[in-house]
PDB file of C-alpha atoms in Angstrom:
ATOM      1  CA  UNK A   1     106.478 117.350  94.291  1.00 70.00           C
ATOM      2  CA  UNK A   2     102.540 117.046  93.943  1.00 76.00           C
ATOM      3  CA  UNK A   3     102.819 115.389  90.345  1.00 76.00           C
ATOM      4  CA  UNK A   4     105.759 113.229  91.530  1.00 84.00           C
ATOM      5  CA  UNK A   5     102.954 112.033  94.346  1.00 88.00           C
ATOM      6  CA  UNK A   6     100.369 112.069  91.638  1.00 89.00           C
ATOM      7  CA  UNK A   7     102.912 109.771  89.708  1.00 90.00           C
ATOM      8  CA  UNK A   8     103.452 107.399  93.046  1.00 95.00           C
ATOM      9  CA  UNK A   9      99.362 107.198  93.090  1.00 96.00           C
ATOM     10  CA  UNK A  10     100.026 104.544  90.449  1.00 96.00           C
ATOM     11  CA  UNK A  11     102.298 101.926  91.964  1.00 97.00           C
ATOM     12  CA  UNK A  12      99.586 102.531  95.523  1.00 97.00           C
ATOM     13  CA  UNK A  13      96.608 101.793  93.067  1.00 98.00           C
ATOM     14  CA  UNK A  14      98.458  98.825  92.211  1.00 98.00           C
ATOM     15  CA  UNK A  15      99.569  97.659  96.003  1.00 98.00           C
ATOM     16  CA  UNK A  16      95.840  98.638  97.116  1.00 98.00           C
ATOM     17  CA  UNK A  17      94.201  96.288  94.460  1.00 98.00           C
ATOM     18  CA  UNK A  18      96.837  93.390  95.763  1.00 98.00           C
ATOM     19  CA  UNK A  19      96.010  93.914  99.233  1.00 98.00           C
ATOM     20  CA  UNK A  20      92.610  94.327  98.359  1.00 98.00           C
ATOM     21  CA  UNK A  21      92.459  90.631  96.973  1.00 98.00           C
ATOM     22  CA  UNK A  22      93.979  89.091  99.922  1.00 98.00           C
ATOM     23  CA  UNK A  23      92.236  90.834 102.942  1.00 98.00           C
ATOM     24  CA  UNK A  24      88.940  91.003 101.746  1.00 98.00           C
ATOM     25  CA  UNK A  25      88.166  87.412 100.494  1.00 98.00           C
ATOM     26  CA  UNK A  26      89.384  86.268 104.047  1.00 97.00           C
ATOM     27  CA  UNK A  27      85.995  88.501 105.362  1.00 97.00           C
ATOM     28  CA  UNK A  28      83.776  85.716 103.434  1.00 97.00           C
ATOM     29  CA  UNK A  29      84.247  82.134 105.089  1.00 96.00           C
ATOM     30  CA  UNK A  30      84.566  79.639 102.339  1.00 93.00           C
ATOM     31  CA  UNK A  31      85.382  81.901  99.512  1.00 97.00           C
ATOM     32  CA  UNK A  32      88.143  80.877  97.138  1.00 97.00           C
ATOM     33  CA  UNK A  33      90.433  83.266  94.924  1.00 97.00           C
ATOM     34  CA  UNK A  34      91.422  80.311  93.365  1.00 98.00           C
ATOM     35  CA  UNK A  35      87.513  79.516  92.019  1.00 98.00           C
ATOM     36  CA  UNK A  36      85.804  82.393  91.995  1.00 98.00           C
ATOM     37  CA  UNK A  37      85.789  85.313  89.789  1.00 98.00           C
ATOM     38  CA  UNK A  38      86.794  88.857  91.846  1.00 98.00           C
ATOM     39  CA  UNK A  39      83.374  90.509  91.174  1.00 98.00           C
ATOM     40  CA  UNK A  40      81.795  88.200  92.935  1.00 98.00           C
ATOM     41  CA  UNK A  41      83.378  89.453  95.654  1.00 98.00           C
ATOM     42  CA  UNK A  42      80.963  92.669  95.856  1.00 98.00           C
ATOM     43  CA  UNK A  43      78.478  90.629  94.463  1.00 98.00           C
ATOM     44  CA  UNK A  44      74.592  91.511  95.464  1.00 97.00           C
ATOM     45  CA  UNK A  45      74.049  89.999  99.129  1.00 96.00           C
ATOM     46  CA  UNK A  46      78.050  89.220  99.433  1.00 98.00           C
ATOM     47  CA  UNK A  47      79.179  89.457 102.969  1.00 97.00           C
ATOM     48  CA  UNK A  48      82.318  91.258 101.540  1.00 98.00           C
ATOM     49  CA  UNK A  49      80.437  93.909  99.398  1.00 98.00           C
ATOM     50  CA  UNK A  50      80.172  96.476 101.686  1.00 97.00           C
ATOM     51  CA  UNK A  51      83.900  96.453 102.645  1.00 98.00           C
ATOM     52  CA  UNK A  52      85.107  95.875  98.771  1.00 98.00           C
ATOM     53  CA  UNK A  53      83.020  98.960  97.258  1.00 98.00           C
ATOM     54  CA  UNK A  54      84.581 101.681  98.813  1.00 98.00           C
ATOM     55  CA  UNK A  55      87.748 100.354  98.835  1.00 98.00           C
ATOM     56  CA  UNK A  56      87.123  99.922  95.128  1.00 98.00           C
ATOM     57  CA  UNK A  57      86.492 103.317  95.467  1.00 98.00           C
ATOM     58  CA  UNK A  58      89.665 104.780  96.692  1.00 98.00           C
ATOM     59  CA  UNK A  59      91.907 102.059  94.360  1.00 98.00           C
ATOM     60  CA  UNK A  60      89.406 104.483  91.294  1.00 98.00           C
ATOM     61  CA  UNK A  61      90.853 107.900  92.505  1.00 98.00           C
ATOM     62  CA  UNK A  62      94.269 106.625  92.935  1.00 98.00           C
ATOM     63  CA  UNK A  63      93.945 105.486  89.533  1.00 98.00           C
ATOM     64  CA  UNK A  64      92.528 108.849  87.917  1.00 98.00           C
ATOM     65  CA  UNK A  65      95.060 110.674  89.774  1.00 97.00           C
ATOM     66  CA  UNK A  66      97.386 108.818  87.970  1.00 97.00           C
ATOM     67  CA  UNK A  67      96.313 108.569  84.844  1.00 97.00           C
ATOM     68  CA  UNK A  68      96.317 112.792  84.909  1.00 95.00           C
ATOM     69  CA  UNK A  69      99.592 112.903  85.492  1.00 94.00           C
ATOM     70  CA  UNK A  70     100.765 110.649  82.968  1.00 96.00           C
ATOM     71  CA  UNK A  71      98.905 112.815  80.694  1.00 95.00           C
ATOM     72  CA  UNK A  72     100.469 115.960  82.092  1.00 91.00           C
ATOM     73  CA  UNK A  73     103.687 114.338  81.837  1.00 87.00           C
ATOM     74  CA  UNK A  74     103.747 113.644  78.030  1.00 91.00           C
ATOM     75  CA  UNK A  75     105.050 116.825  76.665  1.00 87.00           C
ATOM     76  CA  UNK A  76     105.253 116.305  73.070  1.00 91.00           C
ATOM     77  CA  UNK A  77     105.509 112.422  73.157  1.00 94.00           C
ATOM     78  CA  UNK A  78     101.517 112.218  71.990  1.00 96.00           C
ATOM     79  CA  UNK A  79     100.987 108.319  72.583  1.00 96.00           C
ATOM     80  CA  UNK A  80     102.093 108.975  76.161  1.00 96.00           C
ATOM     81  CA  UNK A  81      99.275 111.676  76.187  1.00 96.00           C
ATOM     82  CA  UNK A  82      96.562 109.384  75.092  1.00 97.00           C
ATOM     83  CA  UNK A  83      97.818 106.686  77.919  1.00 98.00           C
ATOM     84  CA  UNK A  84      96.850 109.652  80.538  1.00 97.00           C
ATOM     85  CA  UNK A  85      94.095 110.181  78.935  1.00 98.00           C
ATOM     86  CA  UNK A  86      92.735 106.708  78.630  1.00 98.00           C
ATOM     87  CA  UNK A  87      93.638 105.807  82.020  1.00 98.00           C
ATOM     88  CA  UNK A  88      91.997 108.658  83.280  1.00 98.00           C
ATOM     89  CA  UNK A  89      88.780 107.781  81.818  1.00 98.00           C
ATOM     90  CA  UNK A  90      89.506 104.003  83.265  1.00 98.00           C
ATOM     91  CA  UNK A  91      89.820 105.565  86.597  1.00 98.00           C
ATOM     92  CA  UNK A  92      87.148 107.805  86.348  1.00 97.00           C
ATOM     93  CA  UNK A  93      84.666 105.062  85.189  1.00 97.00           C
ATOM     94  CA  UNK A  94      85.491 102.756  87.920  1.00 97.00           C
ATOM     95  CA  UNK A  95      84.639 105.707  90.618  1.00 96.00           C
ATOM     96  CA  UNK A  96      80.978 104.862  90.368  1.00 93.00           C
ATOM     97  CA  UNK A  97      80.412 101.164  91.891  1.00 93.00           C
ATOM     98  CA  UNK A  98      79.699  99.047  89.031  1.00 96.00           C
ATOM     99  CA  UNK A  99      76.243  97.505  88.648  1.00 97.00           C
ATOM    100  CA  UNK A 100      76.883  94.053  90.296  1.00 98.00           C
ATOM    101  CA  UNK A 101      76.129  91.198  89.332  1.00 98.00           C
ATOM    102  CA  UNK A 102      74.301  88.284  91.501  1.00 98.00           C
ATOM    103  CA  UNK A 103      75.709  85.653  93.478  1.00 97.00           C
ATOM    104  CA  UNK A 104      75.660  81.766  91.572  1.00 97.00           C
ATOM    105  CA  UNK A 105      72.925  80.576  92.567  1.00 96.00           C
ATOM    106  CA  UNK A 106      71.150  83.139  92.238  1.00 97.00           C
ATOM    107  CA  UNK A 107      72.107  82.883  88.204  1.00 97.00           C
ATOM    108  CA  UNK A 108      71.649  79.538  87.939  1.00 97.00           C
ATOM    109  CA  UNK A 109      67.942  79.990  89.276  1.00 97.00           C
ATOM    110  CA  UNK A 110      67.260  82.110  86.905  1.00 96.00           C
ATOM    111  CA  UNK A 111      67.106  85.281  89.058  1.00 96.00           C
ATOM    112  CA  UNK A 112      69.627  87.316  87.131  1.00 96.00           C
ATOM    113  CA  UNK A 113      68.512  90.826  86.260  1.00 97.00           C
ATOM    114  CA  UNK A 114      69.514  94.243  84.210  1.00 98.00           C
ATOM    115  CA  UNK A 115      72.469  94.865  86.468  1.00 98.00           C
ATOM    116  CA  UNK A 116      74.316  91.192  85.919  1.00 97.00           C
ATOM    117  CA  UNK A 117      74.207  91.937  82.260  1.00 97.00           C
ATOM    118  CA  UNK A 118      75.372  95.262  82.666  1.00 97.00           C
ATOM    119  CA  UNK A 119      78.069  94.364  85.016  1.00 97.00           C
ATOM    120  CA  UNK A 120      79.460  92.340  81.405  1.00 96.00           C
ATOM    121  CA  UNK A 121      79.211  96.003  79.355  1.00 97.00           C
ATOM    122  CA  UNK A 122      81.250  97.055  82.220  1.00 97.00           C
ATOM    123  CA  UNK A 123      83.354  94.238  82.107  1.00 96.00           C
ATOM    124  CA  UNK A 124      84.274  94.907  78.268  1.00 96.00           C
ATOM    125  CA  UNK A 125      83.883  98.882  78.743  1.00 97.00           C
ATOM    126  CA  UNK A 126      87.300  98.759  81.516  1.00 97.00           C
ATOM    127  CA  UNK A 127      88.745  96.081  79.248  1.00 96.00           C
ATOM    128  CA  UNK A 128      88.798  98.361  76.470  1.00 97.00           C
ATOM    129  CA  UNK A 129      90.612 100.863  78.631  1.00 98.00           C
ATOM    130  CA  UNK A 130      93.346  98.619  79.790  1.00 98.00           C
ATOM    131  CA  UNK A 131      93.966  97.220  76.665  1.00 97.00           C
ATOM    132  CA  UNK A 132      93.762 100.269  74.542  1.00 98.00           C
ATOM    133  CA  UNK A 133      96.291 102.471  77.580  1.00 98.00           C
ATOM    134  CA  UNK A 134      98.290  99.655  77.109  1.00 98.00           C
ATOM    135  CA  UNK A 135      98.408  99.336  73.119  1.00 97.00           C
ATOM    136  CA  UNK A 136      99.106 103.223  73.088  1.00 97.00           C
ATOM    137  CA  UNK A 137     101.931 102.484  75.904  1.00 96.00           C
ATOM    138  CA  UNK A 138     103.652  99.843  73.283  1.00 95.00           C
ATOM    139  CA  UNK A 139     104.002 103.125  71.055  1.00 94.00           C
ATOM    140  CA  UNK A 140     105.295 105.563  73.769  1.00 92.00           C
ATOM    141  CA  UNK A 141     108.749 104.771  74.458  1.00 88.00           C
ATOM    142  CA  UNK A 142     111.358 102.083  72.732  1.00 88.00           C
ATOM    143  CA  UNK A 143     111.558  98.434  72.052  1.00 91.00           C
ATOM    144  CA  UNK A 144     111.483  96.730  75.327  1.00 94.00           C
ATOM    145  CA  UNK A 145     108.669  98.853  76.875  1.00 95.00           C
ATOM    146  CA  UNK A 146     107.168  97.943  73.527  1.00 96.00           C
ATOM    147  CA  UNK A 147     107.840  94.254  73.723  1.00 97.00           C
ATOM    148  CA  UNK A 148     106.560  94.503  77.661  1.00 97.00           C
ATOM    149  CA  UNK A 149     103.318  95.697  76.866  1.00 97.00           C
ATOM    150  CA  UNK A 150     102.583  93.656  74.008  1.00 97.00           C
ATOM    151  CA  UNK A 151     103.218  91.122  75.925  1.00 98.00           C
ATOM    152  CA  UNK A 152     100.738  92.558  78.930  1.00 98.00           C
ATOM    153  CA  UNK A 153      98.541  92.306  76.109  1.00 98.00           C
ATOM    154  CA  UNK A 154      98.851  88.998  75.191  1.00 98.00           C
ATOM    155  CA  UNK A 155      98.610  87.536  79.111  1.00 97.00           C
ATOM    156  CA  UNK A 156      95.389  90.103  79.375  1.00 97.00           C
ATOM    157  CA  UNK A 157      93.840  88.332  76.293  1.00 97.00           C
ATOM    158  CA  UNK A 158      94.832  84.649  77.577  1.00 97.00           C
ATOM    159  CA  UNK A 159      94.005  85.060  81.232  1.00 97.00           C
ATOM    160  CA  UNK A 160      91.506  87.501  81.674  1.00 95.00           C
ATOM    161  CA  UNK A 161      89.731  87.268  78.511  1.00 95.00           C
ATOM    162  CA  UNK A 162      89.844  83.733  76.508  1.00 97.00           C
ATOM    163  CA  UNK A 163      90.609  81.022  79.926  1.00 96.00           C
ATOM    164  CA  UNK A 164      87.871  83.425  82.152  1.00 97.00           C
ATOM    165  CA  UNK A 165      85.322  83.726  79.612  1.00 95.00           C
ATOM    166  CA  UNK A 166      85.439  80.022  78.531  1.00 96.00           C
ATOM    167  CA  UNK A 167      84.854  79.178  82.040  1.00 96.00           C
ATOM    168  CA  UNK A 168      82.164  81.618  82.904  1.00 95.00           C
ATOM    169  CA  UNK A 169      78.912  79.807  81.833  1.00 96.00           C
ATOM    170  CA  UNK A 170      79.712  77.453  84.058  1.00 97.00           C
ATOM    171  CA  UNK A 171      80.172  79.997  86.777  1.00 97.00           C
ATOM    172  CA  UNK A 172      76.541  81.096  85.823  1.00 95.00           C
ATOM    173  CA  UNK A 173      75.136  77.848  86.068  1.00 97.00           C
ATOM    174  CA  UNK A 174      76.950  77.076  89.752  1.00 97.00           C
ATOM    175  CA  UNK A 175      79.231  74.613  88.627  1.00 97.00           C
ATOM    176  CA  UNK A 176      82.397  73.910  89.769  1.00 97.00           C
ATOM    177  CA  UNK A 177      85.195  76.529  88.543  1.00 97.00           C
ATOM    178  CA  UNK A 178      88.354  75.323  90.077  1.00 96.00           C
ATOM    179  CA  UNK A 179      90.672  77.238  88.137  1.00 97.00           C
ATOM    180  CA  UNK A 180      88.759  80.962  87.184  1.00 98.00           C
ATOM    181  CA  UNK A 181      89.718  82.767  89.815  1.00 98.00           C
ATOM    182  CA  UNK A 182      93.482  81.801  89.081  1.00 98.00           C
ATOM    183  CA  UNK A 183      93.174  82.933  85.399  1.00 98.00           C
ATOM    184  CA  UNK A 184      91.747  85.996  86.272  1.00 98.00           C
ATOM    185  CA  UNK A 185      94.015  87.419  88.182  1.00 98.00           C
ATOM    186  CA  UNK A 186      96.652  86.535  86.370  1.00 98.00           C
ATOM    187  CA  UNK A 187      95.417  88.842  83.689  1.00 97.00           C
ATOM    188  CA  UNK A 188      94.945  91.368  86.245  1.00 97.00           C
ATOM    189  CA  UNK A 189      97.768  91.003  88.186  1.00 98.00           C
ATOM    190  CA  UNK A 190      99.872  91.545  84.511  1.00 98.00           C
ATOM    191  CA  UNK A 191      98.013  94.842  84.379  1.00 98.00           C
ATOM    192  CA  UNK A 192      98.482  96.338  87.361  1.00 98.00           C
ATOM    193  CA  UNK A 193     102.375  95.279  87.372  1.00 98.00           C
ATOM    194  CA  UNK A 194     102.304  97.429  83.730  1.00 98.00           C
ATOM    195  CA  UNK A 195     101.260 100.666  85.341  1.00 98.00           C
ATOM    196  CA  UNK A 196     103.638 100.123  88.620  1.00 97.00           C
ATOM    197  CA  UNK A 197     106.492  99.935  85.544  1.00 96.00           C
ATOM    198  CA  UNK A 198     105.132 103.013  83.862  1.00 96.00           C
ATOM    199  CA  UNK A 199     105.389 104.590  87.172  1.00 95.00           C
ATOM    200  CA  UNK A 200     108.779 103.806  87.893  1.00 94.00           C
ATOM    201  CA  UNK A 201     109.932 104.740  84.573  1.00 90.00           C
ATOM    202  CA  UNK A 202     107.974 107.991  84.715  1.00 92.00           C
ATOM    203  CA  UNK A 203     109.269 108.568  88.076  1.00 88.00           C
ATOM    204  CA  UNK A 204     112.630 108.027  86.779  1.00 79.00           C
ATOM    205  CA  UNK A 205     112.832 110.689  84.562  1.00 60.00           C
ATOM    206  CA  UNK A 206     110.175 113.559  84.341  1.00 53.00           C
ATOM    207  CA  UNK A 207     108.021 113.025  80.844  1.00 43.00           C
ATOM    208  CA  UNK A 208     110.547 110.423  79.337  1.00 44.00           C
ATOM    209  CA  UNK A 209     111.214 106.959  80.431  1.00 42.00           C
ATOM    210  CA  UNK A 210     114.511 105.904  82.007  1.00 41.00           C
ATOM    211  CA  UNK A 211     117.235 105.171  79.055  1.00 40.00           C
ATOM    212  CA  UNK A 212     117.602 101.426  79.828  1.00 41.00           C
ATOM    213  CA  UNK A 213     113.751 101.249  78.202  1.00 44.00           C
ATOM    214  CA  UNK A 214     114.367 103.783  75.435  1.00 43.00           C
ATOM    215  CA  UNK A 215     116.054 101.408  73.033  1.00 37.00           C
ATOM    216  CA  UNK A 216     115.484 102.117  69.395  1.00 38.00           C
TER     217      UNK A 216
END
C-alpha cells in the first residue's frame, strides 16, 4: 500500500505542477502564460515568488518519492531501474529552489548576475534528467511505450528546447514574446503527461507495465 501511494505521488506531481500554472500566475496582475517563460514566475522581486517556491517545493518531493519507487519497482527490468534512478535525482535536484533568474528589465538593463546564468545550468542540468528518464523509459517496456516516449522526446526538443530557446534573447532584452510561454509548456506539459502514463501503467501491474503497452 505505501509504494502503491509512492507510485500515485507521480500522477499528484503532475496535477500539482498543472494547478500550479494556473493559480499562481493569476497572483501577478498582468502576467501572461501565454508570453512569459514559467521561471519568471519565481523570478527575483516577482510578486508570485514567494507562493511558487514552496509549492515548487512540495511538486520536488512528490517527484523523488516517485522516482524511488519506480526504481524499487524494476525488479530485473534494468532500464526501468535507471528511470527511478534518474528521476530521483530530477526530484531531488529540484528540492533546493533554483538560483533565479531576474525579472526583464532587469536583463535588459544590464543588471543580470551569477544566479540568472546559473538558473540556465539548471535549466540544461533538469533537462538532462527528463530527457535521459525518458530515453531509458523508450527501452523499458514494448513498442508503443517506446514510440510514446520518443515521441515525448521529440515535443520536449521542439517546444521546450528549439521554439523557447530561439525566443529567449528576446525575452532578455524585454521584447515582446507573444508565443514563449505557449511553447514552453507544451514541452512541459508532454513531460509531465509521460510520468502520469508511467504511473498508470506501473500502477497497473506491480514492476511490469499493463499488457496493452508490452507489445513486442
Amino acid at each position: 500500500m505505501v509504494r502503491k501511494l509512492f507510485l500515485i505521488c507521480g500522477i499528484l506531481s503532475s496535477l500539482l505542477y498543472v494547478a500550479m500554472n494556473v493559480f499562481v500566475p493569476m497572483r501577478w496582475e498582468g502576467y501572461s502564460s501565454a508570453s512569459r517563460v514559467v521561471s519568471e514566475l519565481s523570478a527575483v522581486g516577482a510578486p508570485t515568488r514567494s507562493v511558487w517556491v514552496p509549492l515548487g517545493i512540495a511538486w520536488a518531493v512528490l517527484m523523488t518519492a516517485f522516482g524511488w519507487d519506480v526504481w524499487a519497482s524494476a525488479g530485473g527490468n534494468h532500464p526501468l531501474r535507471v528511470v527511478g534512478a534518474l528521476l530521483i535525482a530530477y526530484g531531488a535536484f529540484n528540492i533546493i529552489p533554483w538560483p533565479p533568474m531576474h525579472q526583464r528589465e532587469v536583463l535588459a538593463a544590464g543588471g543580470g548576475t551569477l544566479s540568472d546564468t546559473l538558473h540556465i545550468v539548471w535549466s540544461f542540468v533538469t533537462g538532462f534528467f527528463m530527457m535521459a528518464a525518458i530515453g531509458f523509459g523508450a527501452a523499458a517496456y514494448g513498442r508503443r511505450f517506446r514510440l510514446y516516449s520518443i515521441s515525448t522526446i521529440v515535443l520536449l526538443l521542439v517546444f521546450a528546447g528549439a521554439l523557447t530557446g530561439m525566443n529567449a534573447p528576446r525575452m532578455q532584452a524585454n521584447l515582446p514574446t507573444p508565443s514563449i510561454g505557449v511553447w514552453e509548456r507544451i514541452g512541459i506539459a508532454a513531460f509531465l503527461l509521460w510520468v502520469v502514463v508511467l504511473a498508470v501503467a506501473l500502477l497497473g501491474r506491480r514492476g511490469t507495465a499493463p499488457q496493452a503497452w508490452v507489445v513486442p
